[in-house]
XYZ file of C-alpha atoms in Angstrom:
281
model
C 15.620 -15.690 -16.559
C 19.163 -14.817 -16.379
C 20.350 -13.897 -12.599
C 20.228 -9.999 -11.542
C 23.685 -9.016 -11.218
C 23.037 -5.102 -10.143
C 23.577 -4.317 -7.028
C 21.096 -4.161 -3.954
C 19.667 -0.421 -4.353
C 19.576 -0.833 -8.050
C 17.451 -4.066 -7.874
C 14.909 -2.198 -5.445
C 13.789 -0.425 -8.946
C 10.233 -1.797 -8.756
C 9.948 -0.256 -5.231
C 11.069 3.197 -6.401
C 9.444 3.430 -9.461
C 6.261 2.193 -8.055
C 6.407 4.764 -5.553
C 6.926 7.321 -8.304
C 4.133 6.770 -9.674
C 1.862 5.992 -6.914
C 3.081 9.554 -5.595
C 1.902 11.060 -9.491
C -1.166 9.375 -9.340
C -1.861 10.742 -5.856
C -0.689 14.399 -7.085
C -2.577 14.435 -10.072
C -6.312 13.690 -8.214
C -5.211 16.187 -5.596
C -4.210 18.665 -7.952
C -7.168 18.113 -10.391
C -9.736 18.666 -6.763
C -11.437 15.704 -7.946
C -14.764 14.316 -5.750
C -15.301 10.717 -5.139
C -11.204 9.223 -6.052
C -10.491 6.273 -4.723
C -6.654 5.233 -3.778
C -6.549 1.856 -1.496
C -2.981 0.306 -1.326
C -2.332 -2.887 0.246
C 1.626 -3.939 1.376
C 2.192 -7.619 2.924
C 5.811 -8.110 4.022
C 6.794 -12.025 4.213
C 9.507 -13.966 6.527
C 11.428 -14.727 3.253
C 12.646 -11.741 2.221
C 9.956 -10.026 0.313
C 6.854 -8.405 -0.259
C 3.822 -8.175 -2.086
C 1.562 -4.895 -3.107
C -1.839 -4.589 -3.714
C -3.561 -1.237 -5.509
C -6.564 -0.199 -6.040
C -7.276 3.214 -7.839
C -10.408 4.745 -8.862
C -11.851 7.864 -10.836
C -15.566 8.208 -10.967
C -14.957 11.722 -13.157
C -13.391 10.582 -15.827
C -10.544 13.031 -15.929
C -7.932 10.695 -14.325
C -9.539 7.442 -15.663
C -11.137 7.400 -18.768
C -11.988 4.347 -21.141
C -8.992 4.989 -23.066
C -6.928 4.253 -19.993
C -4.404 1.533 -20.404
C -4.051 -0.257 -16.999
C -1.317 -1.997 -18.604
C 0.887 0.795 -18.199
C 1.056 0.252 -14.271
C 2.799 -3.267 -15.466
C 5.289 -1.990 -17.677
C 9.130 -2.865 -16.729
C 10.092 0.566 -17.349
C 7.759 1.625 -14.623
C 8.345 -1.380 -11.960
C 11.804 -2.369 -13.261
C 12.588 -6.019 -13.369
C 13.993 -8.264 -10.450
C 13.767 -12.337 -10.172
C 11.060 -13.744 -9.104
C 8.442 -10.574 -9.173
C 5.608 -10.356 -11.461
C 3.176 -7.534 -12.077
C -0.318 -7.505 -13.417
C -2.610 -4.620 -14.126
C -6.297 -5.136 -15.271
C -9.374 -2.105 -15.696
C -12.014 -2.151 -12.445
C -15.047 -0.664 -12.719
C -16.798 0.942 -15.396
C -17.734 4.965 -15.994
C -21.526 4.224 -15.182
C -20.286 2.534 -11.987
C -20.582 3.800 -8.474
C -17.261 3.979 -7.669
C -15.837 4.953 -11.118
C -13.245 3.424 -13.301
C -9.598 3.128 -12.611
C -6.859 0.029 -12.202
C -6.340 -2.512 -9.950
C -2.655 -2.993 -9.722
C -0.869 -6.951 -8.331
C 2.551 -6.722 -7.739
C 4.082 -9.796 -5.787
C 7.900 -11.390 -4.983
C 9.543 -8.169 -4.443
C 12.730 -8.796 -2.878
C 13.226 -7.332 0.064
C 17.432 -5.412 0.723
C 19.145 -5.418 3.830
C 19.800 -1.903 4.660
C 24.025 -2.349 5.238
C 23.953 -4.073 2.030
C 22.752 -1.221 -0.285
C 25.336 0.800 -1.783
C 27.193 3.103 1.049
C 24.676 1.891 3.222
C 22.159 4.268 1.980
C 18.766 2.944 1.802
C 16.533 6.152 2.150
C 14.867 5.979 -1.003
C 14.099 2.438 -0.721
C 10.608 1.453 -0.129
C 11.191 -1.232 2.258
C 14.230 -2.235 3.762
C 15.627 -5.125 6.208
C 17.070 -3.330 8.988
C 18.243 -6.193 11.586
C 15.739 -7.759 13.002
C 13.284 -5.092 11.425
C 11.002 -4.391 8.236
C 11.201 -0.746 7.450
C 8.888 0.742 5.199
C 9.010 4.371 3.704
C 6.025 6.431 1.720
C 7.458 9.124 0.985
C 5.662 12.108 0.487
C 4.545 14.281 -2.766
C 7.613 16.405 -3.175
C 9.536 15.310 -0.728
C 13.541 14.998 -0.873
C 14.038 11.639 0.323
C 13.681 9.638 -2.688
C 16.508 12.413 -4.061
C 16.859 13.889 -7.589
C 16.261 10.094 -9.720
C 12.862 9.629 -7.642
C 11.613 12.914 -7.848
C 12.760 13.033 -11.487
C 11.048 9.845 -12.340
C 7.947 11.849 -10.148
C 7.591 14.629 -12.749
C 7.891 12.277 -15.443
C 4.737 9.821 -14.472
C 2.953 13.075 -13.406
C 3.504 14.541 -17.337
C 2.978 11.840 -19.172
C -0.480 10.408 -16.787
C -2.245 7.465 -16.381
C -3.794 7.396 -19.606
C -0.942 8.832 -21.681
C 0.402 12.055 -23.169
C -2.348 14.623 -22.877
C -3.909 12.594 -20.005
C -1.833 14.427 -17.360
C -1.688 17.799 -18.232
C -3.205 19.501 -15.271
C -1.334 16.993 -12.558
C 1.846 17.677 -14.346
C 1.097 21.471 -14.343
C 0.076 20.891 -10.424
C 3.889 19.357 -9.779
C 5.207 22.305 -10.186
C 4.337 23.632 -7.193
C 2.872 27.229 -8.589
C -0.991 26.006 -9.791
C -3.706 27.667 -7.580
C -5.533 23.821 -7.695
C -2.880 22.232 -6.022
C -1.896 25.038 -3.453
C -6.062 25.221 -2.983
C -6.046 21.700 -2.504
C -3.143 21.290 0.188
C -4.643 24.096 2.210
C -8.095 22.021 2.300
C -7.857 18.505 3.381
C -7.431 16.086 1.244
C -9.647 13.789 2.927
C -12.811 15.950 1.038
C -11.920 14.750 -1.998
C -9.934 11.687 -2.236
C -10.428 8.242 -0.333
C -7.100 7.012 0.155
C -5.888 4.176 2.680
C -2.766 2.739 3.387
C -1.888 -0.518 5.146
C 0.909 -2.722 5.433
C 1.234 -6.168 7.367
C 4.345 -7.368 8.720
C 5.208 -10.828 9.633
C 5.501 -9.913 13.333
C 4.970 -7.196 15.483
C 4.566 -3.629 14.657
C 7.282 -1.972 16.089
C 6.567 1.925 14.993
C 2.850 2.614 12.888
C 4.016 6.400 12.404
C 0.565 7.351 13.114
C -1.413 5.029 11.955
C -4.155 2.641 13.250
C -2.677 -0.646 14.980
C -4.650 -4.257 14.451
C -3.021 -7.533 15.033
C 0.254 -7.172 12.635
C -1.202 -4.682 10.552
C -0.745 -0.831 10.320
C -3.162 1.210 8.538
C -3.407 4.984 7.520
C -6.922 5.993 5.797
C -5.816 9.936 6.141
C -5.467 11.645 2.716
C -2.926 14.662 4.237
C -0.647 12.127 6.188
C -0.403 9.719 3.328
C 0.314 13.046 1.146
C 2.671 13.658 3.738
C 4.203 10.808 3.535
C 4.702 7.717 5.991
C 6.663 5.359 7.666
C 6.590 2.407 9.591
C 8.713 -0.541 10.862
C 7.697 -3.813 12.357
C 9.747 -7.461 13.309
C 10.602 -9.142 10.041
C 10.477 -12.672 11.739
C 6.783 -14.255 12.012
C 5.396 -13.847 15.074
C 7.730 -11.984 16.816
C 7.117 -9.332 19.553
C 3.498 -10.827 19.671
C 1.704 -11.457 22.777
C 0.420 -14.906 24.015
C -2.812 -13.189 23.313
C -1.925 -11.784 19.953
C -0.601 -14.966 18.684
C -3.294 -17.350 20.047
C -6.033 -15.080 21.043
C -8.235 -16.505 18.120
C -7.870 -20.195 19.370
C -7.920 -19.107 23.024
C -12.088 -17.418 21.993
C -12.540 -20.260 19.273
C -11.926 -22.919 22.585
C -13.670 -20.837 25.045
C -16.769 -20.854 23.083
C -16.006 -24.625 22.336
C -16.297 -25.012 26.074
C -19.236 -22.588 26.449
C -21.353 -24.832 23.705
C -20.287 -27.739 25.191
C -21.304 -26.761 28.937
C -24.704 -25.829 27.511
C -25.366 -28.599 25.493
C -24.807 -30.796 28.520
C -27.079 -28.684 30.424
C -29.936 -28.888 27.811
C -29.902 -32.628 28.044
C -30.438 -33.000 31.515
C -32.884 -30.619 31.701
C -34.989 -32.022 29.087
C -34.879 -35.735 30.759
C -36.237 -34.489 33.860
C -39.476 -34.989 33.257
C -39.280 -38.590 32.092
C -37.198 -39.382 35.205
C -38.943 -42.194 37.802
């Protein structure tokens, strides 16, 4: 593959446009007051310099995800853009019949990470994650919102029009982005949580410096609130392994694994003499 001459901000495409049309996908179910939508996304920021993404999305009415659904679409380097070293992969989950509906499941891996002072004028906003010194920051945007300016929101409307499952497919989301259907202002007035199931998480290689409002565990900050994610999020955390963890945090599984080591050990010895006690002379 021939090297990536663009610069920084423009290499970040598969960040941005998978935003986009995470965002469309998001707008669409909310708009379309759907019961029983699944939307699970899964970020894992590495040391190196880049980061992985794992989604899951769901329909078990048919109207976002239908058979005719080409997961494929989520791959396409139009959508994610090209960059060296990433590679995308979209495959159908689920079936109609199924519980939890049909939809995609969605691998992206090897995104580069930019350094923030290296974008171009500095301006990484409506970058999905950034290196900002010794910190990961990560931005969700939410549905609507300026930050990803006039490209993102363009390239927004566009995923929202055209659908998951093509031309036709998105009708009512795309009528929902524009702000004036009574399903989507019905739909932001009511939480979001009613209808869709949507979680958010993203593990950095050391500590978490800012979860935004999410739900703290180990590295790991996680949002399973439908209205904040719609709102959009952001977090930052140390983007060197380990970092800003606590003995405990770091070592806190050995420390219990050896502790109950001990504990076994202790009792086993224990055991023995009491069961020789009765042979003794």
């Amino acid at each position: 593959m021939a090297a990536d001459t663009r610069p920084l901000s423009h290499r970040s495409a598969p960040g941005r446009a998978f935003r986009a049309r995470l965002l469309a996908v998001a707008a669409g179910t909310a708009a379309l007051a759907l019961s029983g939508c699944t939307a699970h996304m899964d970020m894992r920021l590495d040391a190196s310099g880049s980061y992985d993404v794992d989604l899951v999305m769901r329909d078990t009415t048919g109207t976002v995800f239908t058979a005719d659904t080409d997961c494929q679409e989520f791959a396409a380097e139009s959508l994610v853009g090209t960059g060296e070293g990433v590679t995308v992969t979209a495959s159908p989950v689920g079936s109609a019949d199924a519980a939890d509906g049909l939809g995609c499941e969605v691998h992206v891996t090897g995104v580069p990470i930019p350094d923030a002072a290296a974008t171009d004028s500095g301006d990484a906003s409506d970058l999905l994650v950034v290196r900002d010194g010794d910190l990961y920051v990560v931005r969700i945007a939410g549905y609507g919102s300026t930050a990803a300016g006039p490209e993102g929101a363009g390239q927004a409307a566009t995923a929202d029009s055209e659908g998951p499952g093509g031309e036709g497919a998105g009708d009512a989301p795309a009528e929902a982005a524009g702000g004036g259907s009574p399903a989507t202002d019905a739909a932001t007035e009511e939480s979001l949580n009613t209808v869709v199931d949507a979680r958010l998480s993203i593990t950095f290689p050391g500590a978490v410096v800012d979860a935004g409002g999410g739900r703290v565990s180990g590295t790991t900050v996680t949002w399973d609130d439908a209205d904040a994610l719609y709102d959009g999020v952001t977090a930052s955390g140390r983007a060197t392994a380990g970092a800003g963890l606590s003995a405990w945090d770091r070592y806190g599984a050995w420390i219990a694994a050896g502790v109950a080591a001990a504990g076994l050990a202790v009792g086993a010895a224990v055991l023995r003499r009491h069961r020789r006690r009765p042979g003794r002379r």
